[in-house]
XYZ file of N, CA and C in Angstrom:
795
model
N 0.547 -1.052 0.396
C 0.076 0.061 -0.042
C 0.864 0.996 0.417
N 0.440 2.527 -0.261
C 1.566 3.683 -0.610
C 0.165 4.921 -0.479
N 1.404 5.160 0.819
C 0.676 6.425 1.670
C 0.814 7.456 1.458
N 0.146 8.713 1.262
C 0.810 9.939 0.640
C 1.104 10.822 2.088
N 2.180 10.988 2.006
C 2.437 12.029 2.989
C 2.904 13.684 2.497
N 2.661 14.885 2.618
C 3.002 16.106 2.558
C 3.920 16.454 3.561
N 4.893 17.084 3.495
C 5.819 17.926 3.898
C 5.854 19.475 3.692
N 5.608 19.779 4.911
C 5.199 21.599 5.036
C 6.716 22.465 4.976
N 6.533 23.167 4.187
C 7.256 24.417 3.890
C 7.590 25.355 3.456
N 7.939 26.971 4.697
C 7.355 27.814 5.062
C 9.260 28.597 4.316
N 8.472 29.513 4.453
C 9.737 30.739 3.950
C 9.565 32.205 5.800
N 11.139 31.891 5.902
C 10.943 32.568 7.297
C 11.546 34.533 6.720
N 12.174 34.048 5.524
C 12.840 35.728 5.159
C 11.735 36.994 3.795
N 11.570 37.806 4.593
C 10.637 38.843 3.779
C 11.187 38.444 2.546
N 10.697 38.645 1.575
C 10.527 38.428 0.246
C 10.909 37.775 -0.473
N 11.371 36.637 0.069
C 11.607 35.032 -0.397
C 10.633 34.538 -1.069
N 10.826 33.353 -1.616
C 9.483 33.017 -2.364
C 9.335 31.589 -1.547
N 8.034 31.522 -1.174
C 7.629 30.203 0.044
C 7.530 29.112 -1.795
N 7.613 27.957 -0.805
C 7.843 26.304 -1.878
C 7.006 26.099 -1.588
N 6.351 25.123 -2.903
C 4.891 24.452 -2.371
C 5.193 23.227 -1.773
N 4.521 22.450 -0.930
C 4.035 21.561 0.044
C 4.955 20.472 -1.457
N 5.910 19.259 -0.670
C 6.238 18.574 -1.737
C 5.768 17.043 -1.467
N 4.901 16.473 -2.295
C 3.917 15.606 -1.807
C 5.273 13.895 -1.953
N 4.661 13.300 -1.308
C 5.598 12.064 -0.958
C 4.580 10.844 -0.477
N 5.328 9.628 -0.396
C 4.218 8.620 0.114
C 5.481 7.710 0.440
N 4.702 6.773 1.475
C 5.571 5.267 1.952
C 5.069 4.227 1.209
N 5.889 3.312 0.820
C 5.175 1.696 -0.026
C 6.759 0.919 0.218
N 5.479 -0.288 0.432
C 5.996 -1.660 0.419
C 5.499 -2.407 -0.793
N 6.797 -3.411 -0.675
C 6.462 -4.095 -2.050
C 6.536 -5.693 -1.377
N 5.738 -6.036 -0.584
C 5.669 -7.737 -0.357
C 5.445 -8.847 -1.341
N 6.782 -9.734 -1.391
C 6.694 -11.140 -2.416
C 5.777 -12.151 -1.473
N 4.852 -12.091 -1.957
C 3.559 -13.261 -1.940
C 4.283 -14.517 -2.233
N 4.416 -15.332 -1.021
C 4.701 -16.853 -1.350
C 3.916 -17.648 -1.419
N 3.083 -18.410 -2.644
C 2.195 -19.192 -3.379
C 2.784 -20.977 -2.727
N 1.128 -21.525 -2.367
C 1.358 -22.753 -1.760
C 0.266 -23.438 -2.881
N -0.226 -23.306 -3.236
C -1.159 -23.784 -4.214
C -1.751 -22.985 -5.590
N -0.929 -22.724 -6.693
C -1.421 -21.762 -7.861
C -2.861 -22.372 -8.670
N -3.508 -21.129 -9.534
C -4.524 -21.699 -10.139
C -4.172 -21.600 -11.095
N -5.338 -21.797 -12.183
C -5.350 -22.301 -13.976
C -5.844 -21.625 -13.877
N -5.653 -20.906 -15.569
C -7.096 -20.279 -16.318
C -8.138 -21.556 -16.992
N -8.515 -21.013 -17.647
C -8.826 -21.696 -18.728
C -8.209 -22.799 -19.804
N -6.955 -22.252 -19.992
C -5.967 -23.052 -20.847
C -4.987 -23.572 -20.551
N -5.494 -23.774 -18.968
C -4.514 -24.594 -18.262
C -2.785 -23.957 -17.799
N -2.827 -22.766 -18.130
C -1.349 -21.897 -17.757
C -1.951 -21.809 -15.827
N -0.757 -21.651 -15.163
C -0.530 -21.466 -13.777
C -0.731 -19.395 -13.961
N -1.717 -19.558 -12.662
C -2.322 -17.869 -12.573
C -2.122 -18.001 -11.191
N -2.507 -16.500 -10.649
C -2.240 -16.293 -9.038
C -3.688 -16.930 -8.589
N -3.474 -17.967 -7.294
C -4.654 -18.199 -6.768
C -6.064 -17.266 -6.374
N -7.172 -17.817 -6.232
C -7.883 -16.734 -6.017
C -8.164 -16.686 -4.086
N -7.851 -17.462 -3.657
C -8.115 -18.544 -2.343
C -6.908 -17.776 -1.341
N -7.174 -17.317 -0.474
C -6.053 -16.836 0.630
C -5.553 -18.169 1.007
N -6.033 -19.041 1.270
C -5.810 -20.169 1.542
C -4.288 -21.366 0.678
N -4.735 -20.702 -0.318
C -3.579 -20.783 -1.235
C -1.899 -20.555 -1.462
N -2.413 -19.312 -0.643
C -0.807 -19.047 -0.271
C 0.220 -19.417 0.949
N 1.330 -19.455 0.893
C 2.470 -19.988 1.832
C 2.619 -18.629 3.033
N 2.138 -17.442 2.524
C 2.901 -16.581 3.430
C 2.924 -14.765 2.187
N 3.624 -14.487 3.249
C 4.472 -13.609 2.527
C 5.607 -13.096 2.957
N 6.251 -12.331 2.249
C 7.972 -11.750 2.776
C 8.143 -10.407 2.582
N 8.124 -9.398 3.812
C 7.819 -8.196 3.650
C 9.041 -7.290 3.236
N 9.078 -6.521 1.788
C 10.108 -5.372 2.104
C 10.766 -4.718 3.266
N 11.394 -3.903 2.805
C 11.917 -2.695 3.689
C 10.800 -1.658 3.364
N 10.565 -0.982 4.439
C 9.630 0.137 3.965
C 10.444 1.203 3.390
N 9.687 1.604 2.612
C 10.419 2.858 1.559
C 9.803 4.051 1.700
N 10.272 5.476 1.237
C 9.645 6.742 1.228
C 9.882 7.611 -0.342
N 9.623 7.298 -0.921
C 8.864 8.397 -2.386
C 9.475 10.108 -2.075
N 10.225 11.122 -2.593
C 10.046 11.910 -1.989
C 10.829 12.689 -3.415
N 10.604 14.116 -3.351
C 11.360 14.537 -4.525
C 11.869 13.937 -5.695
N 11.485 12.763 -6.065
C 11.573 12.459 -7.250
C 12.559 10.875 -6.903
N 12.999 10.456 -5.340
C 13.714 9.259 -5.152
C 12.859 9.037 -4.052
N 13.849 7.367 -3.999
C 13.405 6.800 -2.967
C 14.603 6.413 -2.355
N 13.890 6.083 -0.659
C 15.124 6.028 0.265
C 14.312 5.458 1.277
N 15.277 4.789 1.854
C 14.447 3.154 3.135
C 13.761 4.151 4.255
N 12.859 3.893 4.579
C 11.951 4.328 5.656
C 11.594 3.528 6.863
N 13.490 4.177 7.769
C 13.570 3.347 8.914
C 12.924 3.331 10.309
N 12.221 4.763 9.874
C 11.432 4.625 10.859
C 9.966 4.265 11.177
N 9.967 3.228 10.192
C 8.429 2.483 10.149
C 9.037 0.801 9.957
N 7.622 0.366 10.185
C 8.063 -0.837 9.944
C 6.727 -1.197 10.083
N 6.631 -2.698 8.895
C 4.899 -3.717 8.558
C 5.298 -4.474 9.242
N 3.900 -4.647 10.691
C 3.609 -5.663 10.842
C 2.494 -6.611 10.700
N 2.716 -7.533 10.435
C 1.768 -8.489 9.909
C 1.927 -10.270 10.613
N 0.880 -10.511 11.372
C 1.008 -11.936 11.028
C 0.485 -12.734 9.912
N 0.680 -13.355 9.501
C 0.434 -13.993 7.696
C 0.871 -15.545 7.946
N 1.366 -15.922 9.383
C 1.122 -17.279 9.529
C 0.505 -18.227 9.224
N -1.026 -17.378 9.766
C -2.378 -17.782 9.801
C -3.186 -17.089 8.693
N -3.951 -18.179 6.961
C -4.519 -17.345 6.709
C -6.118 -17.602 6.607
N -7.100 -16.842 5.876
C -6.444 -15.177 5.711
C -5.861 -14.827 6.898
N -5.128 -13.408 6.492
C -4.551 -12.333 7.829
C -5.448 -11.590 7.545
N -4.853 -11.023 8.506
C -5.331 -9.480 9.325
C -4.649 -8.947 8.253
N -5.673 -7.551 8.547
C -5.120 -6.409 7.364
C -3.324 -5.791 7.177
N -3.183 -6.337 8.520
C -1.317 -5.395 8.855
C -1.166 -4.045 9.488
N -0.606 -3.506 9.638
C -0.166 -2.080 9.580
C 1.468 -1.728 9.420
N 1.052 -0.540 8.981
C 2.353 -0.117 9.192
C 2.605 1.407 10.425
N 3.726 1.062 10.962
C 4.019 1.602 12.300
C 5.049 2.312 12.681
N 5.294 3.765 13.395
C 6.200 4.946 13.738
C 7.183 3.212 14.795
N 8.587 3.969 14.433
C 9.306 2.749 15.321
C 10.330 3.916 15.592
N 11.185 3.561 16.916
C 12.271 4.199 17.076
C 13.477 4.099 16.430
N 14.361 4.543 17.073
C 15.534 3.521 16.609
C 16.102 2.554 17.045
N 15.464 1.701 17.868
C 15.879 0.516 18.164
C 14.904 -0.653 17.934
N 14.091 -0.402 16.834
C 12.456 -0.986 16.347
C 11.114 -0.983 16.863
N 11.527 -0.435 17.983
C 10.875 -0.807 19.218
C 9.246 0.375 18.603
N 8.006 -0.103 18.899
C 6.584 1.128 18.394
C 7.007 2.841 19.074
N 6.517 3.637 18.520
C 6.273 4.748 19.139
C 5.277 4.838 19.315
N 4.629 5.439 20.653
C 3.104 5.305 21.444
C 2.672 6.734 22.351
N 1.879 6.988 21.916
C 1.370 7.952 22.606
C 1.240 7.810 23.814
N 0.623 8.922 24.556
C 0.712 9.028 26.182
C -0.278 8.548 26.553
N -0.888 7.776 25.791
C -2.595 7.172 25.888
C -1.837 5.566 26.166
N -0.386 5.393 24.945
C -0.297 4.087 24.744
C -0.596 3.040 23.518
N -1.188 4.569 22.097
C -1.922 3.707 21.447
C -0.508 3.971 20.346
N -0.501 3.198 19.105
C 0.725 3.182 18.102
C 0.334 3.917 16.872
N 1.123 4.793 16.356
C 0.786 5.465 15.292
C 1.075 4.721 13.814
N 0.171 4.471 13.708
C -0.023 4.013 11.916
C -0.115 4.563 10.870
N 0.182 4.480 9.939
C 0.245 5.274 8.636
C -1.120 5.026 8.160
N -1.555 5.707 7.183
C -3.378 5.449 6.617
C -3.053 4.889 5.154
N -3.487 3.899 5.243
C -3.097 3.308 3.731
C -4.098 3.982 2.295
N -3.215 4.134 1.667
C -4.381 4.559 0.325
C -4.726 3.672 -0.678
N -4.031 2.554 -0.902
C -3.854 1.418 -1.919
C -3.760 0.386 -1.831
N -3.841 -1.209 -1.942
C -3.316 -2.132 -2.121
C -3.700 -2.149 -2.868
N -2.638 -3.322 -3.667
C -2.694 -4.105 -5.498
C -2.443 -5.343 -4.946
N -2.253 -6.001 -5.753
C -1.192 -7.643 -5.798
C -1.360 -7.352 -7.544
N 0.033 -7.711 -7.674
C 0.779 -7.678 -8.722
C 2.023 -8.630 -9.375
N 0.950 -10.057 -10.824
C 1.744 -10.597 -11.006
C 2.259 -10.651 -12.393
N 3.529 -11.281 -12.695
C 3.929 -12.000 -13.667
C 4.314 -13.223 -13.831
N 3.166 -13.645 -14.781
C 2.906 -15.252 -14.656
C 3.661 -16.156 -15.824
N 3.933 -15.400 -16.955
C 4.605 -16.499 -17.870
C 5.129 -15.555 -19.024
N 5.666 -15.738 -19.853
C 5.956 -15.148 -20.723
C 5.036 -14.946 -21.729
N 4.445 -16.117 -21.779
C 2.832 -15.999 -22.487
C 1.457 -15.272 -22.047
N 1.393 -14.888 -20.936
C 0.716 -14.240 -20.423
C 0.531 -12.729 -19.625
N -0.459 -11.659 -19.977
C 0.154 -10.547 -19.753
C -0.125 -10.375 -17.942
N 0.322 -9.160 -17.561
C 0.775 -9.241 -16.224
C -1.342 -8.877 -15.813
N -1.329 -9.817 -14.740
C -2.627 -9.646 -13.607
C -2.435 -9.151 -12.199
N -3.703 -8.368 -11.507
C -3.803 -7.193 -11.120
C -5.142 -8.016 -10.243
N -4.729 -7.452 -8.760
C -5.752 -7.646 -8.039
C -6.407 -6.061 -7.602
N -7.308 -5.730 -6.901
C -7.500 -4.852 -6.290
C -7.410 -4.648 -4.662
N -6.607 -5.365 -3.717
C -6.598 -5.265 -2.721
C -5.900 -7.086 -2.716
N -5.915 -6.441 -1.049
C -4.607 -7.749 -0.132
C -5.206 -9.235 -0.680
N -4.165 -10.341 -1.324
C -4.715 -11.666 -1.722
C -4.762 -12.270 -0.341
N -4.194 -11.724 0.411
C -4.083 -12.606 1.574
C -4.727 -12.439 2.423
N -5.947 -11.291 2.139
C -6.815 -11.047 3.452
C -8.580 -11.541 3.069
N -8.293 -11.466 1.620
C -10.028 -12.240 1.169
C -9.840 -12.679 -0.179
N -10.894 -13.116 -1.151
C -11.277 -14.045 -1.837
C -10.555 -12.568 -2.837
N -9.815 -12.995 -4.122
C -9.042 -11.875 -4.986
C -9.485 -12.356 -6.599
N -10.532 -11.445 -7.242
C -10.038 -11.341 -8.712
C -9.044 -11.078 -9.450
N -8.632 -11.718 -9.442
C -7.262 -11.915 -10.238
C -7.414 -11.071 -12.147
N -7.355 -10.075 -12.494
C -7.436 -10.228 -13.778
C -6.803 -9.677 -14.427
N -6.731 -9.327 -16.089
C -5.308 -8.694 -17.062
C -5.436 -7.413 -16.705
N -4.432 -7.313 -16.446
C -3.814 -5.568 -16.380
C -5.469 -4.887 -17.681
N -5.333 -3.235 -17.626
C -5.762 -2.678 -18.476
C -5.019 -2.062 -18.718
N -5.284 -0.498 -19.629
C -4.696 0.460 -19.901
C -6.088 1.185 -19.909
N -6.639 2.411 -19.864
C -6.654 3.640 -20.199
C -6.664 4.654 -21.328
N -6.651 4.928 -22.158
C -6.510 5.647 -23.158
C -7.068 7.024 -22.852
N -6.860 8.478 -22.311
C -7.620 9.321 -22.258
C -7.754 10.363 -23.230
N -9.284 10.385 -23.883
C -8.769 11.206 -25.568
C -8.193 12.747 -25.285
N -8.033 12.738 -23.997
C -8.217 14.524 -23.883
C -5.833 14.164 -24.326
N -5.553 13.367 -23.835
C -4.254 12.937 -24.042
C -3.613 11.866 -25.196
N -3.356 12.471 -26.319
C -3.573 11.167 -27.153
C -1.919 10.506 -26.874
N -2.494 8.781 -26.795
C -0.939 8.907 -26.735
C -0.059 8.593 -25.019
N -1.163 9.150 -24.212
C -0.794 8.839 -22.593
C -1.129 7.062 -22.283
N -0.641 6.929 -21.634
C -1.178 4.952 -21.549
C -1.703 5.006 -20.024
N -2.120 5.046 -19.494
C -3.027 4.701 -17.745
C -3.296 3.806 -17.344
N -2.689 2.800 -16.417
C -2.493 1.749 -15.912
C -4.268 1.137 -15.117
N -4.580 0.180 -15.354
C -5.814 0.533 -14.597
C -6.617 -0.959 -14.407
N -7.807 -1.253 -14.058
C -8.274 -2.541 -13.615
C -9.819 -1.883 -14.241
N -10.607 -3.084 -14.397
C -11.759 -2.724 -14.720
C -12.842 -1.854 -14.215
N -12.353 -1.188 -12.737
C -13.363 -0.981 -12.004
C -12.516 0.159 -11.629
N -11.318 0.504 -12.164
C -10.714 1.619 -11.741
C -11.800 3.003 -12.081
N -11.067 4.242 -11.515
C -11.616 5.299 -11.418
C -11.175 6.461 -12.352
N -11.155 6.038 -13.817
C -10.893 7.024 -14.358
C -11.603 8.521 -15.362
N -11.200 9.134 -15.889
C -11.923 10.198 -16.569
C -12.654 9.885 -18.096
N -13.059 10.973 -18.850
C -14.195 10.241 -19.485
C -13.145 9.623 -20.298
N -14.105 8.567 -20.887
C -13.488 7.764 -22.022
C -13.691 6.710 -22.289
N -13.842 5.918 -23.350
C -13.913 4.271 -23.767
C -13.056 3.397 -22.741
N -13.490 1.964 -22.391
C -12.686 1.441 -21.528
C -11.890 0.697 -21.559
N -10.641 0.424 -20.900
C -9.272 -0.045 -20.936
C -9.352 -0.985 -21.635
N -8.371 -0.634 -22.328
C -7.929 -2.118 -23.719
C -6.489 -2.594 -22.702
N -6.087 -3.480 -23.885
C -5.424 -4.763 -23.021
C -4.023 -4.070 -24.078
N -3.653 -2.991 -24.873
C -2.660 -2.612 -25.253
C -2.260 -0.925 -24.932
N -1.285 -0.688 -24.789
C -1.122 0.790 -24.676
C -1.622 1.442 -25.458
N -1.253 2.847 -25.374
C -2.140 4.070 -26.439
C -0.904 4.290 -27.151
N 0.324 4.853 -26.964
C 0.957 5.471 -27.913
C 2.206 3.990 -28.306
N 2.787 4.634 -29.329
C 3.764 3.585 -30.146
C 5.371 3.558 -29.513
N 6.438 3.333 -29.730
C 7.924 3.449 -29.625
C 7.588 3.977 -27.607
N 7.018 3.115 -27.087
C 7.100 3.883 -25.603
C 8.330 3.294 -25.122
N 9.404 3.829 -24.410
C 10.581 3.449 -23.691
C 10.523 2.329 -22.844
N 9.464 2.729 -22.582
C 8.829 1.108 -21.070
C 8.581 -0.328 -21.336
N 8.154 -0.291 -22.819
C 8.583 -1.628 -22.897
C 9.842 -2.218 -23.750
N 10.195 -3.268 -23.536
C 9.132 -4.055 -22.616
C 9.917 -4.170 -20.822
N 10.393 -2.966 -20.318
C 11.126 -2.811 -19.363
C 10.456 -3.058 -18.113
N 8.796 -2.422 -18.367
C 8.012 -2.429 -17.390
C 6.690 -3.269 -17.834
N 5.441 -3.804 -19.358
C 5.240 -3.640 -20.017
C 5.640 -4.907 -20.735
N 5.264 -5.984 -20.562
C 5.699 -7.292 -22.154
C 5.598 -6.368 -23.407
N 5.808 -7.163 -24.286
C 5.407 -6.947 -25.918
C 4.244 -6.927 -26.508
N 3.628 -7.853 -25.449
C 2.113 -8.020 -25.814
C 1.085 -7.202 -26.208
N 1.743 -6.253 -24.724
C 1.248 -4.668 -24.525
C 1.600 -3.383 -25.842
N 2.316 -3.980 -26.829
C 2.828 -2.620 -27.920
C 1.319 -1.949 -28.481
N 1.127 -0.977 -28.685
C 0.080 -0.348 -29.662
C 0.204 -1.312 -30.872
N -1.047 -1.775 -31.689
C -1.136 -2.437 -32.291
C -1.259 -1.870 -33.577
N -1.443 -0.854 -33.997
C -1.785 0.033 -35.248
C -0.720 1.407 -35.452
N -0.052 1.021 -36.953
C 1.333 1.810 -36.943
C 1.062 3.055 -37.109
N -0.053 3.650 -37.186
C -0.822 5.157 -36.924
C -1.206 5.544 -35.862
N -1.039 4.445 -34.720
C -0.805 5.188 -32.891
C -0.288 6.686 -32.551
N -0.359 7.310 -32.257
C 0.046 8.355 -31.722
C 1.427 7.820 -31.202
N 2.173 8.771 -30.498
C 3.689 8.705 -30.338
C 2.999 8.537 -28.669
N 4.174 7.760 -27.621
C 3.915 7.196 -26.826
C 4.276 9.186 -26.115
N 3.071 9.196 -24.956
C 3.203 10.344 -24.103
C 3.548 9.891 -22.991
N 3.900 8.764 -22.375
C 3.707 8.579 -20.713
C 3.034 7.884 -20.268
N 3.867 7.210 -19.119
C 3.306 6.225 -18.167
C 1.966 6.604 -16.803
N 0.827 6.383 -16.620
C 0.343 7.199 -15.174
C -0.449 5.946 -15.323
N -1.331 6.419 -14.454
C -2.514 5.632 -13.933
C -2.813 5.180 -12.045
N -2.665 3.904 -11.903
C -3.120 2.883 -10.655
C -1.627 3.704 -10.528
N -1.180 4.609 -9.114
C 0.727 4.623 -8.608
C 0.849 2.521 -7.965
N -0.297 2.167 -7.356
C 0.739 0.902 -6.736
C 1.050 -0.126 -7.894
N 0.352 0.313 -9.052
C 0.299 -1.130 -9.979
C 1.681 -0.689 -10.581
N 1.796 1.015 -10.654
C 3.549 0.969 -11.759
C 4.818 0.449 -10.658
N 3.999 0.538 -9.374
C 5.296 0.581 -8.413
C 5.569 -1.069 -8.908
N 4.650 -1.817 -8.474
C 4.278 -3.172 -8.958
C 4.990 -3.658 -9.804
N 5.021 -2.957 -10.887
C 5.619 -3.077 -12.692
C 7.092 -2.965 -12.503
N 7.513 -1.860 -11.599
C 8.998 -1.991 -11.028
C 9.321 -3.286 -10.015
N 8.779 -3.260 -9.428
C 9.260 -4.509 -8.219
C 9.334 -5.928 -8.944
N 8.331 -5.584 -10.529
C 9.116 -7.304 -10.555
C 10.427 -7.670 -11.490
N 11.102 -6.432 -11.946
C 12.424 -6.671 -12.131
C 13.013 -7.324 -11.229
N 12.645 -7.348 -10.227
C 13.817 -7.637 -8.741
C 13.906 -9.301 -9.416
N 15.189 -9.661 -9.186
C 15.647 -11.250 -9.436
C 14.931 -12.269 -8.672
N 14.025 -13.251 -8.471
C 13.611 -14.004 -7.909
C 14.072 -14.573 -6.705
N 15.541 -14.699 -6.351
C 15.889 -15.350 -5.499
C 15.548 -16.586 -4.574
N 16.126 -16.812 -3.520
C 15.285 -17.975 -2.888
C 13.741 -17.403 -2.059
N 12.965 -18.588 -2.216
C 12.202 -18.429 -2.012
C 10.992 -17.310 -0.823
N 12.064 -17.573 -0.043
C 11.623 -16.561 1.888
C 12.451 -15.653 1.672
N 12.911 -15.509 0.294
C 13.997 -13.569 0.648
C 13.164 -12.880 -0.150
N 13.366 -11.890 0.285
C 12.479 -10.698 -0.530
C 13.895 -9.142 -0.978
N 15.298 -9.826 -0.476
C 15.916 -8.413 -0.735
C 16.403 -7.938 -1.771
N 16.227 -9.102 -2.753
C 16.424 -8.535 -4.211
C 15.543 -7.033 -4.556
N 14.348 -6.700 -3.996
C 13.880 -5.478 -4.234
C 14.699 -4.659 -4.191
N 15.662 -4.367 -3.248
C 16.521 -3.189 -2.916
C 16.847 -2.975 -4.288
N 17.401 -4.007 -5.314
C 18.126 -2.986 -6.301
C 17.419 -2.312 -7.253
N 15.772 -2.654 -6.949
C 14.887 -2.057 -7.743
C 14.556 -0.472 -7.354
N 14.671 -0.260 -6.195
C 14.238 0.595 -5.619
C 15.511 1.454 -4.796
N 16.198 1.135 -4.233
C 17.500 1.185 -2.916
C 18.769 0.515 -3.605
N 19.618 2.411 -3.109
C 21.082 1.452 -3.233
C 21.582 2.639 -4.933
N 22.930 2.074 -5.185
C 23.856 3.194 -5.945
C 23.489 2.630 -7.621
N 23.080 1.393 -7.722
C 22.663 0.490 -8.696
C 21.508 0.456 -8.947
N 20.231 1.304 -8.295
C 18.998 1.048 -8.378
C 18.794 1.416 -9.942
N 17.272 0.350 -10.188
C 16.876 0.566 -11.405
C 15.981 1.524 -12.103
N 15.061 2.429 -10.642
C 14.364 3.638 -10.839
C 15.418 4.624 -10.385
N 15.471 5.665 -10.548
C 16.868 6.367 -9.956
C 16.312 8.011 -10.852
N 16.277 8.836 -9.834
C 16.221 10.255 -11.092
C 14.848 10.337 -11.611
N 13.816 9.241 -11.351
C 12.612 9.479 -11.766
C 12.435 9.000 -13.358
N 13.601 8.259 -13.664
C 13.814 7.439 -14.562
C 13.447 6.313 -14.569
N 13.050 5.240 -15.611
C 13.098 3.801 -15.439
C 14.460 3.423 -16.235
N 15.325 2.263 -16.107
C 16.501 2.371 -16.552
C 16.532 0.899 -17.289
N 15.902 -0.188 -16.584
C 15.692 -1.881 -17.389
C 14.966 -1.685 -18.230
N 16.278 -2.468 -19.607
C 15.521 -2.917 -20.496
C 14.688 -3.909 -20.303
N 14.885 -5.284 -19.664
C 14.835 -6.171 -19.060
C 13.155 -6.428 -19.010
N 12.276 -7.164 -19.336
C 11.442 -7.965 -19.045
C 10.989 -7.987 -17.756
N 9.503 -7.891 -17.315
C 9.477 -8.349 -15.416
C 9.510 -9.732 -15.894
N 9.795 -10.012 -14.480
C 10.296 -11.244 -13.838
C 9.088 -12.424 -13.584
N 8.944 -13.663 -13.700
C 8.054 -14.417 -13.028
C 7.793 -14.554 -11.678
N 6.714 -13.618 -10.607
C 6.960 -12.466 -9.549
C 5.408 -12.663 -9.217
N 5.006 -12.716 -7.876
C 3.760 -12.302 -7.430
C 4.308 -11.376 -5.794
N 3.345 -9.787 -5.932
C 3.741 -9.440 -5.006
C 2.624 -8.552 -4.179
N 2.772 -7.789 -3.012
C 1.550 -7.149 -2.965
C 2.139 -5.930 -2.803
N 1.758 -4.706 -3.128
C 1.675 -3.064 -3.500
C 0.767 -2.281 -2.544
N 1.682 -2.043 -1.099
C 1.152 -1.244 -0.681
C 1.290 0.106 -0.289
N 0.337 1.404 -1.009
C 0.916 2.776 -0.610
C 0.045 3.401 0.306
N 0.794 4.007 1.375
C 0.593 4.809 2.330
C 0.622 5.884 2.767
N -0.014 6.785 3.200
C 0.172 7.882 3.315
C 0.941 8.364 4.557
């Protein structure tokens, strides 16, 4: 889940211009561990719909996006017992330097406010990306193919969505991007999402549901061992991270992997 935080800036000197609030957010990209995968009508492996068919999750570090950069948010920690499924919703809590939860004078913790949660999966090279609009470990999931909304007012702009996502006026979302020659295919979306028409407008960018965009980035992490999620650091953190200075730098297609992306305020 990603939650958006705003930081306040003010000017104390007369005559200086005051800065606008800089939006930011916290997010986690937890690896989902499957016990019994599902199958579609053609017997392709797909994410299971029931929480009981998972083995749990491997949390990522809590990360903070601000001013175009991602850093580790060491003052926050994800808390949830996913050993028994269906799992609880879980909480992102403030912690001190020793990792203990910070509480107020009444002993209450400081949870971050959830904005949105999505499950995102890259099943295999023959299938498009699949998404579900909530936490797959909590309740029954309706996994669906990732859709792309084409806003008529901005030709070439691709907005990632589900069937039920709230978008602007226009036709229903499609299974391909709006513009041709996007720099982020196949880096974020498989080649199956290329615009089919030669006369399509040039790509005007990628947007839409932010947790899905982050999920597509996270799918580029190497699988690693089943119960490890350290490879997610190579995508968002460190000197050689794949997303830096607001630009996506990997040309590789998403790997077979499943994630729960939480956006928090």
